[in-house]
Amino acid sequence: MPDNYLASYLPLLIQFLLVGAIAGGMVTLSWLIGKHKNTAAKLMPYECGMAPVGDARQRFSVKFYLVAMLFILFDVEAIFLYPWAVIFRELKMFGFWEMLIYVLVVLGGFIYVWKKGVLDWSRADSDQIVALPDRAPAGSR
Amino acid sequence: MPTWAQFVLLSAAKSVVVIIILLTAVAYAVWLERKVVGRMQNRWGPTRVGPFGLLQPLADGIKFILKEDIIPTNVYKPLYIAAPMISVALALMSIAVVPFGEQLRFGSFSTPAQITDVNVALLVLLGVTSVAVYGVALAGWSSNSKYSLLGSLRASAQMVSYEASLGLSLIGVLLLSGSLSLREIVNGQSGTYFGFLPRWNFFPQFIAFFVYLTAAFAETNRIPFDLPEAETELVAGYHTEYSSMKFAMFFMAEYTNMFTVACVGTLLFFGGWHGPALTFLPMVVQSFVPLFWFAFKIFLFLFLYIWIRGTLPRFRYDQLMAFGWKVLLPIALANIVLTSLYIGLTTP
């Protein structure tokens, strides 16, 4: 193996080209080999045998956005802890106290989010049923 | 031949061999699952194609390729076609940093049993598996069908929720081993505790392993966390609108991810390729014994997956989210604090 640090990443690039070719090949092959007999009904979105009402470009629950934001916070926290964990044996107890302060700050935010009810998916008082319009109003997307 | 050309050829050859073995293993994991779940439900599973239904994966593959490839009219075509490709490519990508054993020896030629030994292998693995959520999210959105959209929203929220716990659960292992290289993490687990217990991270880190295993089941959308394809309410979830090989590609990605998760679990918690030396075997196969132990441990992981599928019912969605955030995340944080306190106090 060449004596270069970046050379250990070259196989990752080769692997990426290979798996890209495999994925592309599978899609192309099944498109070429499979037959194509299209009818209007066959090309409709699936809806248990009846004509679908509206399309899927509608509003959905804000909870999904909140979860995505929380995920970014906690995943970044986890990634910050990785380098700390790797050199922890050199930091010893100093590293422990430093980490404890950091985790307590994060924990404070976590408790706040919990008390606010972001983590409750079906609390009776937070789950008002609001009739959504069939399509979101123009310009709201 | 110049050395760099040899290097490129060698790593390409390794990639090809590993991908072929992995895809075969994935096909037979499906066979194994159908067979084992069949026996658990007092049925036979596949029996018709070949002895014990062993040619069933091949027949399925041919069938998938020959099926009509339907692209519905109102999908967003570029992403609709890209989504299964992203899923499969990223699932096959993460195997590149996984070490399978020490050195492979063929006569005088010897090479590490790993496509590439990156010193931040664990970070590469986590990064690649994180991007995999794009395949699911884009598939559901670009399909422009309500079932697909709801399925993909659920799947994305579930995957990112459990990924936080997954990432935190691995920190306990990093504290013990002090390295992000998977090879060094495995080598740190050789030897024994008290002379008889293997020095696996599982024993001091069994809480982390519990969190990891649960989060891994949720990450791979397996029962009891298979809400993205809750067929009673969402038809098939995010791949409702997919047919033919594109449909099969999502399944290949799911089963490949099961293998990746099993590999990481084996490497981090169960000593990787370390196992009893089988000295009675001839010299020629001795260098393959670590590979055997590694494969055996992965097989046990897969069996656990199938066993749980045959045993547990599905979570309800609010239970799933509450479990991930209110139970697993605090446990993972507490494990980090306790482990680091112990190591900090005992390190001289």
Short mmCIF file of C-alpha atoms in Angstrom, two decimals:
data_model
loop_
_atom_site.label_atom_id
_atom_site.label_comp_id
_atom_site.label_asym_id
_atom_site.label_seq_id
_atom_site.Cartn_x
_atom_site.Cartn_y
_atom_site.Cartn_z
CA MET A 1 0.00 0.00 0.00
CA PRO A 2 1.39 3.44 -0.88
CA ASP A 3 2.71 5.29 2.12
CA ASN A 4 0.22 8.12 1.95
CA TYR A 5 -2.45 8.97 4.49
CA LEU A 6 -5.08 9.78 1.86
CA ALA A 7 -4.36 6.50 0.06
CA SER A 8 -6.42 4.65 2.69
CA TYR A 9 -9.45 6.58 1.44
CA LEU A 10 -8.91 5.68 -2.22
CA PRO A 11 -10.58 2.24 -1.81
CA LEU A 12 -13.67 4.08 -0.50
CA LEU A 13 -13.83 5.97 -3.79
CA ILE A 14 -13.41 2.72 -5.75
CA GLN A 15 -16.14 1.09 -3.66
CA PHE A 16 -18.40 4.09 -4.29
CA LEU A 17 -17.91 3.84 -8.07
CA LEU A 18 -18.60 0.10 -7.94
CA VAL A 19 -21.80 0.31 -5.88
CA GLY A 20 -22.98 3.26 -7.99
CA ALA A 21 -22.51 1.13 -11.09
CA ILE A 22 -24.35 -1.78 -9.47
CA ALA A 23 -27.29 0.40 -8.40
CA GLY A 24 -27.50 2.10 -11.80
CA GLY A 25 -27.15 -1.24 -13.56
CA MET A 26 -30.01 -2.80 -11.63
CA VAL A 27 -32.39 0.07 -12.43
CA THR A 28 -31.42 0.15 -16.12
CA LEU A 29 -31.54 -3.62 -16.54
CA SER A 30 -35.02 -4.01 -15.10
CA TRP A 31 -36.21 -1.06 -17.23
CA LEU A 32 -34.80 -2.68 -20.38
CA ILE A 33 -35.89 -6.27 -19.67
CA GLY A 34 -39.29 -5.72 -18.10
CA LYS A 35 -42.26 -5.28 -20.42
CA HIS A 36 -44.13 -1.98 -20.63
CA LYS A 37 -47.88 -2.08 -21.08
CA ASN A 38 -49.15 1.11 -19.55
CA THR A 39 -52.76 1.99 -18.95
CA ALA A 40 -54.04 5.19 -17.34
CA ALA A 41 -55.38 3.28 -14.33
CA LYS A 42 -52.09 1.45 -13.83
CA LEU A 43 -50.17 4.72 -13.70
CA MET A 44 -52.39 6.26 -11.01
CA PRO A 45 -51.17 6.48 -7.42
CA TYR A 46 -52.29 3.54 -5.29
CA GLU A 47 -55.63 4.10 -3.55
CA CYS A 48 -57.41 0.80 -2.85
CA GLY A 49 -59.23 0.70 -6.18
CA MET A 50 -60.80 4.15 -6.26
CA ALA A 51 -59.66 7.41 -7.81
CA PRO A 52 -57.37 9.26 -5.37
CA VAL A 53 -58.62 12.55 -3.91
CA GLY A 54 -56.05 15.30 -4.36
CA ASP A 55 -52.34 14.58 -4.35
CA ALA A 56 -49.75 14.10 -1.64
CA ARG A 57 -48.42 17.65 -1.68
CA GLN A 58 -50.28 18.56 1.49
CA ARG A 59 -49.38 19.89 4.88
CA PHE A 60 -48.31 17.39 7.49
CA SER A 61 -47.85 17.49 11.24
CA VAL A 62 -45.30 19.96 12.59
CA LYS A 63 -44.10 17.28 15.03
CA PHE A 64 -41.99 15.75 12.30
CA TYR A 65 -40.06 19.01 11.91
CA LEU A 66 -39.57 19.28 15.68
CA VAL A 67 -38.17 15.76 15.81
CA ALA A 68 -35.78 16.55 12.98
CA MET A 69 -34.55 19.64 14.85
CA LEU A 70 -34.10 17.70 18.09
CA PHE A 71 -32.21 15.04 16.18
CA ILE A 72 -29.71 17.60 14.90
CA LEU A 73 -29.11 18.88 18.44
CA PHE A 74 -28.56 15.46 19.97
CA ASP A 75 -26.58 14.02 17.10
CA VAL A 76 -24.22 16.99 17.14
CA GLU A 77 -23.89 16.45 20.88
CA ALA A 78 -22.98 12.81 20.30
CA ILE A 79 -20.41 13.74 17.65
CA PHE A 80 -18.83 16.29 20.03
CA LEU A 81 -18.44 13.53 22.60
CA TYR A 82 -16.62 11.16 20.21
CA PRO A 83 -13.20 12.87 20.22
CA TRP A 84 -13.55 13.41 23.96
CA ALA A 85 -14.19 9.69 24.48
CA VAL A 86 -11.19 8.70 22.38
CA ILE A 87 -8.67 10.70 24.46
CA PHE A 88 -10.49 10.30 27.80
CA ARG A 89 -7.75 8.13 29.35
CA GLU A 90 -5.33 11.05 29.01
CA LEU A 91 -7.78 13.63 30.41
CA LYS A 92 -8.77 11.48 33.43
CA MET A 93 -11.00 13.17 36.04
CA PHE A 94 -10.49 16.65 34.55
CA GLY A 95 -12.15 15.36 31.39
CA PHE A 96 -14.96 13.85 33.43
CA TRP A 97 -15.92 17.15 35.11
CA GLU A 98 -15.68 19.05 31.85
CA MET A 99 -17.96 16.50 30.17
CA LEU A 100 -20.38 16.53 33.11
CA ILE A 101 -20.94 20.29 32.73
CA TYR A 102 -21.52 19.82 29.01
CA VAL A 103 -23.96 16.95 29.51
CA LEU A 104 -25.83 18.87 32.22
CA VAL A 105 -26.34 21.81 29.86
CA VAL A 106 -27.69 19.46 27.20
CA LEU A 107 -29.79 17.67 29.80
CA GLY A 108 -31.33 21.00 30.82
CA GLY A 109 -32.45 21.56 27.25
CA PHE A 110 -33.73 18.00 27.06
CA ILE A 111 -35.86 18.40 30.21
CA TYR A 112 -37.23 21.70 28.86
CA VAL A 113 -38.23 20.00 25.60
CA TRP A 114 -39.78 17.12 27.52
CA LYS A 115 -41.81 19.46 29.78
CA LYS A 116 -42.96 21.44 26.74
CA GLY A 117 -44.52 18.25 25.43
CA VAL A 118 -42.54 17.97 22.21
CA LEU A 119 -41.84 14.31 22.94
CA ASP A 120 -45.52 13.45 23.50
CA TRP A 121 -47.02 12.28 20.27
CA SER A 122 -50.62 11.82 21.30
CA ARG A 123 -51.44 13.88 24.36
CA ALA A 124 -55.16 14.48 24.57
CA ASP A 125 -54.91 18.29 24.94
CA SER A 126 -52.28 18.73 22.22
CA ASP A 127 -54.07 16.69 19.62
CA GLN A 128 -56.87 18.92 18.38
CA ILE A 129 -58.36 17.65 15.17
CA VAL A 130 -58.20 20.43 12.60
CA ALA A 131 -59.85 19.98 9.25
CA LEU A 132 -57.14 20.64 6.66
CA PRO A 133 -58.03 21.95 3.23
CA ASP A 134 -57.68 19.32 0.54
CA ARG A 135 -54.77 21.26 -0.91
CA ALA A 136 -52.56 23.71 0.90
CA PRO A 137 -53.35 27.31 -0.16
CA ALA A 138 -51.33 28.56 -3.09
CA GLY A 139 -47.95 29.95 -2.12
CA SER A 140 -47.80 28.18 1.24
CA ARG A 141 -45.24 25.61 0.09
CA MET B 1 3.38 -2.85 -12.77
CA PRO B 2 3.76 0.32 -10.62
CA THR B 3 2.80 -0.01 -6.96
CA TRP B 4 -0.15 2.38 -7.16
CA ALA B 5 -1.70 0.35 -10.00
CA GLN B 6 -1.25 -2.81 -7.93
CA PHE B 7 -2.88 -1.06 -4.98
CA VAL B 8 -5.86 0.11 -7.04
CA LEU B 9 -6.31 -3.31 -8.63
CA LEU B 10 -6.05 -5.09 -5.29
CA SER B 11 -8.61 -2.88 -3.58
CA ALA B 12 -10.98 -3.08 -6.56
CA ALA B 13 -10.67 -6.88 -6.48
CA LYS B 14 -11.37 -6.90 -2.74
CA SER B 15 -14.42 -4.66 -3.23
CA VAL B 16 -15.81 -6.93 -5.95
CA VAL B 17 -15.32 -10.07 -3.84
CA VAL B 18 -16.84 -8.49 -0.73
CA ILE B 19 -19.83 -7.09 -2.64
CA ILE B 20 -20.52 -10.45 -4.30
CA ILE B 21 -20.32 -12.28 -0.97
CA LEU B 22 -22.48 -9.64 0.70
CA LEU B 23 -25.20 -9.74 -1.98
CA THR B 24 -25.27 -13.54 -1.86
CA ALA B 25 -25.48 -13.41 1.92
CA VAL B 26 -28.33 -10.89 1.66
CA ALA B 27 -30.24 -13.17 -0.72
CA TYR B 28 -29.80 -16.11 1.63
CA ALA B 29 -30.70 -14.00 4.67
CA VAL B 30 -34.12 -13.58 3.03
CA TRP B 31 -34.28 -17.34 2.49
CA LEU B 32 -33.23 -17.99 6.10
CA GLU B 33 -35.83 -15.57 7.39
CA ARG B 34 -38.65 -17.16 5.39
CA LYS B 35 -37.52 -20.61 6.47
CA VAL B 36 -37.11 -19.80 10.19
CA VAL B 37 -40.26 -17.68 10.49
CA GLY B 38 -42.07 -20.45 8.63
CA ARG B 39 -40.98 -23.05 11.17
CA MET B 40 -41.88 -20.71 14.06
CA GLN B 41 -45.39 -20.42 12.63
CA ASN B 42 -45.62 -24.18 12.06
CA ARG B 43 -45.21 -23.94 8.28
CA TRP B 44 -42.43 -25.13 5.97
CA GLY B 45 -41.31 -21.89 4.29
CA PRO B 46 -40.01 -22.18 0.71
CA THR B 47 -39.58 -25.84 -0.33
CA ARG B 48 -40.27 -26.01 -4.06
CA VAL B 49 -37.32 -24.38 -5.84
CA GLY B 50 -34.29 -26.63 -5.37
CA PRO B 51 -33.53 -28.76 -2.28
CA PHE B 52 -34.93 -27.05 0.87
CA GLY B 53 -35.98 -24.16 -1.37
CA LEU B 54 -32.30 -23.17 -1.66
CA LEU B 55 -32.70 -21.76 -5.17
CA GLN B 56 -35.62 -19.57 -4.10
CA PRO B 57 -33.50 -16.35 -3.86
CA LEU B 58 -32.30 -16.91 -7.44
CA ALA B 59 -35.86 -17.44 -8.68
CA ASP B 60 -37.00 -14.32 -6.83
CA GLY B 61 -34.20 -12.27 -8.38
CA ILE B 62 -35.07 -13.37 -11.91
CA LYS B 63 -38.73 -12.69 -11.27
CA PHE B 64 -38.00 -9.18 -9.99
CA ILE B 65 -35.88 -8.32 -13.06
CA LEU B 66 -38.54 -9.60 -15.48
CA LYS B 67 -41.45 -7.77 -13.86
CA GLU B 68 -43.00 -4.70 -15.42
CA ASP B 69 -41.29 -1.51 -14.27
CA ILE B 70 -44.16 0.93 -13.62
CA ILE B 71 -43.40 4.63 -13.17
CA PRO B 72 -46.69 6.34 -12.21
CA THR B 73 -47.54 9.54 -14.07
CA ASN B 74 -47.44 12.06 -11.24
CA VAL B 75 -44.18 11.07 -9.57
CA TYR B 76 -41.18 13.39 -9.56
CA LYS B 77 -39.12 11.22 -11.87
CA PRO B 78 -35.46 12.09 -11.12
CA LEU B 79 -35.82 11.53 -7.38
CA TYR B 80 -38.22 8.62 -7.84
CA ILE B 81 -35.52 6.76 -9.78
CA ALA B 82 -32.65 8.02 -7.62
CA ALA B 83 -34.17 7.00 -4.27
CA PRO B 84 -33.74 3.20 -4.56
CA MET B 85 -30.27 3.74 -6.02
CA ILE B 86 -29.30 5.89 -3.03
CA SER B 87 -30.62 3.25 -0.65
CA VAL B 88 -28.75 0.34 -2.22
CA ALA B 89 -25.53 2.22 -2.93
CA LEU B 90 -25.20 3.56 0.62
CA ALA B 91 -26.11 0.21 2.14
CA LEU B 92 -23.34 -1.50 0.15
CA MET B 93 -20.94 1.39 0.80
CA SER B 94 -20.63 0.98 4.55
CA ILE B 95 -19.13 -2.53 4.31
CA ALA B 96 -15.92 -0.97 2.91
CA VAL B 97 -14.54 -0.06 6.35
CA VAL B 98 -15.58 -3.25 8.16
CA PRO B 99 -12.64 -5.55 9.03
CA PHE B 100 -13.38 -9.28 8.80
CA GLY B 101 -10.19 -10.72 10.27
CA GLU B 102 -6.45 -10.23 10.72
CA GLN B 103 -4.53 -11.06 7.55
CA LEU B 104 -5.54 -13.30 4.68
CA ARG B 105 -2.66 -15.53 3.55
CA PHE B 106 -2.51 -17.28 0.21
CA GLY B 107 0.98 -18.87 0.18
CA SER B 108 3.48 -16.00 0.40
CA PHE B 109 0.90 -13.31 -0.45
CA SER B 110 -0.87 -11.66 2.45
CA THR B 111 -3.37 -8.79 2.70
CA PRO B 112 -5.56 -7.37 5.49
CA ALA B 113 -9.08 -8.85 5.50
CA GLN B 114 -10.71 -5.45 5.02
CA ILE B 115 -11.28 -3.25 1.99
CA THR B 116 -9.60 -0.27 3.64
CA ASP B 117 -8.34 0.39 7.14
CA VAL B 118 -9.43 3.99 7.76
CA ASN B 119 -8.50 5.24 11.23
CA VAL B 120 -11.90 6.92 11.70
CA ALA B 121 -13.80 3.88 10.42
CA LEU B 122 -16.59 4.18 12.98
CA LEU B 123 -17.29 7.78 11.97
CA VAL B 124 -17.34 6.81 8.28
CA LEU B 125 -19.80 4.03 9.08
CA LEU B 126 -22.10 6.30 11.11
CA GLY B 127 -21.93 8.97 8.42
CA VAL B 128 -22.82 6.60 5.60
CA THR B 129 -25.70 5.04 7.54
CA SER B 130 -27.01 8.52 8.45
CA VAL B 131 -27.26 9.53 4.80
CA ALA B 132 -29.32 6.38 4.15
CA VAL B 133 -32.38 8.17 5.53
CA TYR B 134 -32.38 10.21 2.30
CA GLY B 135 -33.30 7.12 0.28
CA VAL B 136 -36.42 6.60 2.38
CA ALA B 137 -37.42 10.26 2.64
CA LEU B 138 -36.96 10.96 -1.08
CA ALA B 139 -38.76 7.75 -2.09
CA GLY B 140 -41.86 8.71 -0.13
CA TRP B 141 -41.89 12.35 -1.19
CA SER B 142 -41.20 11.81 -4.89
CA SER B 143 -43.86 9.08 -5.18
CA ASN B 144 -46.54 11.74 -4.66
CA SER B 145 -48.87 9.26 -3.01
CA LYS B 146 -50.36 9.80 0.43
CA TYR B 147 -49.42 6.36 1.72
CA SER B 148 -45.83 6.76 0.57
CA LEU B 149 -45.56 10.24 2.04
CA LEU B 150 -46.92 9.20 5.45
CA GLY B 151 -44.73 6.10 5.45
CA SER B 152 -41.60 8.03 4.62
CA LEU B 153 -42.34 10.74 7.19
CA ARG B 154 -42.75 8.13 9.86
CA ALA B 155 -39.66 6.28 8.73
CA SER B 156 -37.50 9.41 8.67
CA ALA B 157 -38.69 10.58 12.09
CA GLN B 158 -38.13 7.11 13.53
CA MET B 159 -34.68 6.70 11.99
CA VAL B 160 -33.39 10.10 13.13
CA SER B 161 -34.88 9.63 16.62
CA TYR B 162 -33.11 6.35 17.22
CA GLU B 163 -29.93 7.50 15.54
CA ALA B 164 -29.32 9.93 18.42
CA SER B 165 -29.47 7.05 20.93
CA LEU B 166 -27.39 4.84 18.63
CA GLY B 167 -24.64 7.43 18.39
CA LEU B 168 -24.61 7.99 22.17
CA SER B 169 -24.59 4.26 22.98
CA LEU B 170 -21.31 3.74 21.10
CA ILE B 171 -19.46 6.31 23.24
CA GLY B 172 -19.18 3.84 26.12
CA VAL B 173 -17.22 1.50 23.86
CA LEU B 174 -15.01 4.36 22.66
CA LEU B 175 -14.22 5.24 26.28
CA LEU B 176 -13.00 1.68 26.86
CA SER B 177 -11.00 1.30 23.66
CA GLY B 178 -9.80 4.87 23.06
CA SER B 179 -9.88 4.57 19.28
CA LEU B 180 -12.22 5.08 16.34
CA SER B 181 -10.49 2.42 14.24
CA LEU B 182 -12.62 -0.72 14.15
CA ARG B 183 -9.49 -2.87 13.94
CA GLU B 184 -8.05 -1.37 17.12
CA ILE B 185 -11.40 -1.66 18.91
CA VAL B 186 -11.45 -5.39 18.12
CA ASN B 187 -7.80 -5.88 19.12
CA GLY B 188 -8.56 -4.21 22.46
CA GLN B 189 -10.98 -7.06 23.15
CA SER B 190 -8.48 -9.94 22.92
CA GLY B 191 -7.68 -11.85 26.09
CA THR B 192 -9.98 -12.65 29.01
CA TYR B 193 -11.48 -11.18 32.19
CA PHE B 194 -10.66 -13.26 35.32
CA GLY B 195 -9.10 -15.95 33.13
CA PHE B 196 -12.31 -17.40 31.69
CA LEU B 197 -14.62 -14.63 30.45
CA PRO B 198 -13.73 -13.30 26.98
CA ARG B 199 -12.63 -9.66 27.19
CA TRP B 200 -15.63 -8.49 25.15
CA ASN B 201 -16.98 -4.96 25.57
CA PHE B 202 -20.39 -6.57 25.99
CA PHE B 203 -19.70 -7.44 29.63
CA PRO B 204 -18.78 -3.97 30.97
CA GLN B 205 -21.07 -2.25 28.44
CA PHE B 206 -24.19 -4.42 28.44
CA ILE B 207 -26.42 -1.35 28.98
CA ALA B 208 -24.86 0.30 25.93
CA PHE B 209 -25.38 -2.93 24.01
CA PHE B 210 -29.06 -3.00 24.92
CA VAL B 211 -29.46 0.59 23.73
CA TYR B 212 -27.46 -0.16 20.58
CA LEU B 213 -29.48 -3.28 19.74
CA THR B 214 -32.83 -1.54 20.22
CA ALA B 215 -31.74 1.50 18.21
CA ALA B 216 -30.33 -0.77 15.50
CA PHE B 217 -33.65 -2.57 15.15
CA ALA B 218 -35.36 0.80 14.76
CA GLU B 219 -32.72 2.04 12.31
CA THR B 220 -33.23 -0.94 10.03
CA ASN B 221 -37.05 -0.67 10.30
CA ARG B 222 -37.39 -4.21 11.59
CA ILE B 223 -40.12 -5.64 13.80
CA PRO B 224 -41.02 -4.48 16.45
CA PHE B 225 -40.17 -1.09 14.89
CA ASP B 226 -41.44 -1.69 11.35
CA LEU B 227 -43.98 1.13 11.44
CA PRO B 228 -42.82 2.62 8.12
CA GLU B 229 -44.40 -0.38 6.40
CA ALA B 230 -47.30 -0.95 8.77
CA GLU B 231 -49.29 -2.80 6.12
CA THR B 232 -52.57 -2.60 8.02
CA GLU B 233 -52.69 1.19 7.71
CA LEU B 234 -50.16 2.33 5.10
CA VAL B 235 -50.32 -0.40 2.41
CA ALA B 236 -46.52 -0.76 2.18
CA GLY B 237 -45.22 2.58 3.44
CA TYR B 238 -42.64 4.53 1.49
CA HIS B 239 -42.28 1.96 -1.33
CA THR B 240 -46.00 1.64 -2.12
CA GLU B 241 -45.54 3.11 -5.62
CA TYR B 242 -42.45 1.06 -6.49
CA SER B 243 -42.47 -2.06 -8.59
CA SER B 244 -40.07 -4.53 -10.18
CA MET B 245 -36.36 -4.20 -9.38
CA LYS B 246 -36.74 -0.78 -7.74
CA PHE B 247 -39.00 -2.40 -5.16
CA ALA B 248 -36.49 -5.20 -4.64
CA MET B 249 -33.70 -2.65 -4.18
CA PHE B 250 -35.33 -1.24 -1.05
CA PHE B 251 -35.45 -4.74 0.37
CA MET B 252 -31.83 -5.40 -0.57
CA ALA B 253 -30.90 -2.17 1.20
CA GLU B 254 -32.86 -3.17 4.29
CA TYR B 255 -31.22 -6.59 4.55
CA THR B 256 -27.76 -5.18 3.77
CA ASN B 257 -28.26 -2.69 6.58
CA MET B 258 -29.12 -5.61 8.86
CA PHE B 259 -25.73 -7.09 7.99
CA THR B 260 -23.94 -3.78 8.63
CA VAL B 261 -25.62 -3.39 11.98
CA ALA B 262 -24.72 -6.98 12.88
CA CYS B 263 -21.09 -6.32 11.82
CA VAL B 264 -20.85 -3.22 14.00
CA GLY B 265 -22.44 -5.02 16.94
CA THR B 266 -20.01 -7.92 16.58
CA LEU B 267 -16.97 -5.68 16.21
CA LEU B 268 -17.80 -3.31 19.05
CA PHE B 269 -19.36 -5.58 21.63
CA PHE B 270 -18.48 -9.21 20.86
CA GLY B 271 -14.79 -9.21 20.06
CA GLY B 272 -15.10 -9.28 16.27
CA TRP B 273 -13.18 -12.21 14.79
CA HIS B 274 -11.68 -13.40 18.12
CA GLY B 275 -12.78 -16.87 19.12
CA PRO B 276 -11.38 -20.20 20.33
CA ALA B 277 -8.40 -21.34 18.22
CA LEU B 278 -9.29 -24.43 16.21
CA THR B 279 -5.83 -26.06 16.27
CA PHE B 280 -6.97 -29.40 14.85
CA LEU B 281 -7.62 -27.83 11.44
CA PRO B 282 -4.90 -28.04 8.73
CA MET B 283 -2.55 -25.08 8.22
CA VAL B 284 -4.13 -24.14 4.89
CA VAL B 285 -7.45 -23.11 6.42
CA GLN B 286 -6.00 -21.67 9.65
CA SER B 287 -6.02 -18.10 8.34
CA PHE B 288 -9.76 -18.44 7.66
CA VAL B 289 -10.69 -19.39 11.23
CA PRO B 290 -11.16 -15.70 12.30
CA LEU B 291 -13.40 -15.22 9.28
CA PHE B 292 -15.43 -18.21 10.42
CA TRP B 293 -15.91 -16.80 13.93
CA PHE B 294 -16.88 -13.41 12.52
CA ALA B 295 -19.42 -14.97 10.16
CA PHE B 296 -20.74 -17.17 12.96
CA LYS B 297 -21.35 -14.21 15.27
CA ILE B 298 -23.10 -12.32 12.46
CA PHE B 299 -25.27 -15.36 11.83
CA LEU B 300 -26.31 -15.33 15.50
CA PHE B 301 -27.22 -11.64 15.18
CA LEU B 302 -29.34 -12.35 12.11
CA PHE B 303 -31.01 -15.25 13.86
CA LEU B 304 -31.87 -12.92 16.75
CA TYR B 305 -33.42 -10.51 14.23
CA ILE B 306 -35.59 -13.27 12.77
CA TRP B 307 -36.42 -14.71 16.17
CA ILE B 308 -37.68 -11.33 17.39
CA ARG B 309 -39.66 -10.92 14.19
CA GLY B 310 -41.34 -14.23 14.90
CA THR B 311 -42.06 -13.25 18.51
CA LEU B 312 -42.94 -9.60 19.06
CA PRO B 313 -45.88 -7.50 17.86
CA ARG B 314 -45.46 -4.00 16.46
CA PHE B 315 -45.18 -0.84 18.58
CA ARG B 316 -47.73 1.95 18.34
CA TYR B 317 -46.23 5.12 16.87
CA ASP B 318 -46.47 7.29 20.00
CA GLN B 319 -45.00 4.42 22.05
CA LEU B 320 -42.15 4.17 19.57
CA MET B 321 -41.24 7.85 19.77
CA ALA B 322 -41.66 7.97 23.55
CA PHE B 323 -39.45 4.90 23.97
CA GLY B 324 -36.69 6.35 21.80
CA TRP B 325 -36.58 9.78 23.40
CA LYS B 326 -37.72 9.21 26.98
CA VAL B 327 -36.13 5.83 27.72
CA LEU B 328 -33.19 5.06 25.43
CA LEU B 329 -31.67 8.56 25.30
CA PRO B 330 -31.49 9.08 29.10
CA ILE B 331 -30.13 5.53 29.54
CA ALA B 332 -27.43 6.17 26.94
CA LEU B 333 -26.45 9.47 28.62
CA ALA B 334 -26.34 7.87 32.07
CA ASN B 335 -24.17 5.07 30.69
CA ILE B 336 -21.66 7.60 29.35
CA VAL B 337 -21.45 9.43 32.68
CA LEU B 338 -21.08 6.23 34.73
CA THR B 339 -18.52 4.64 32.38
CA SER B 340 -16.37 7.76 32.25
CA LEU B 341 -16.59 8.17 36.04
CA TYR B 342 -15.40 4.57 36.53
CA ILE B 343 -12.57 4.89 34.01
CA GLY B 344 -11.57 8.31 35.37
CA LEU B 345 -11.36 6.97 38.94
CA THR B 346 -9.49 3.75 38.08
CA THR B 347 -6.97 5.15 35.58
CA PRO B 348 -3.78 5.96 37.50
#
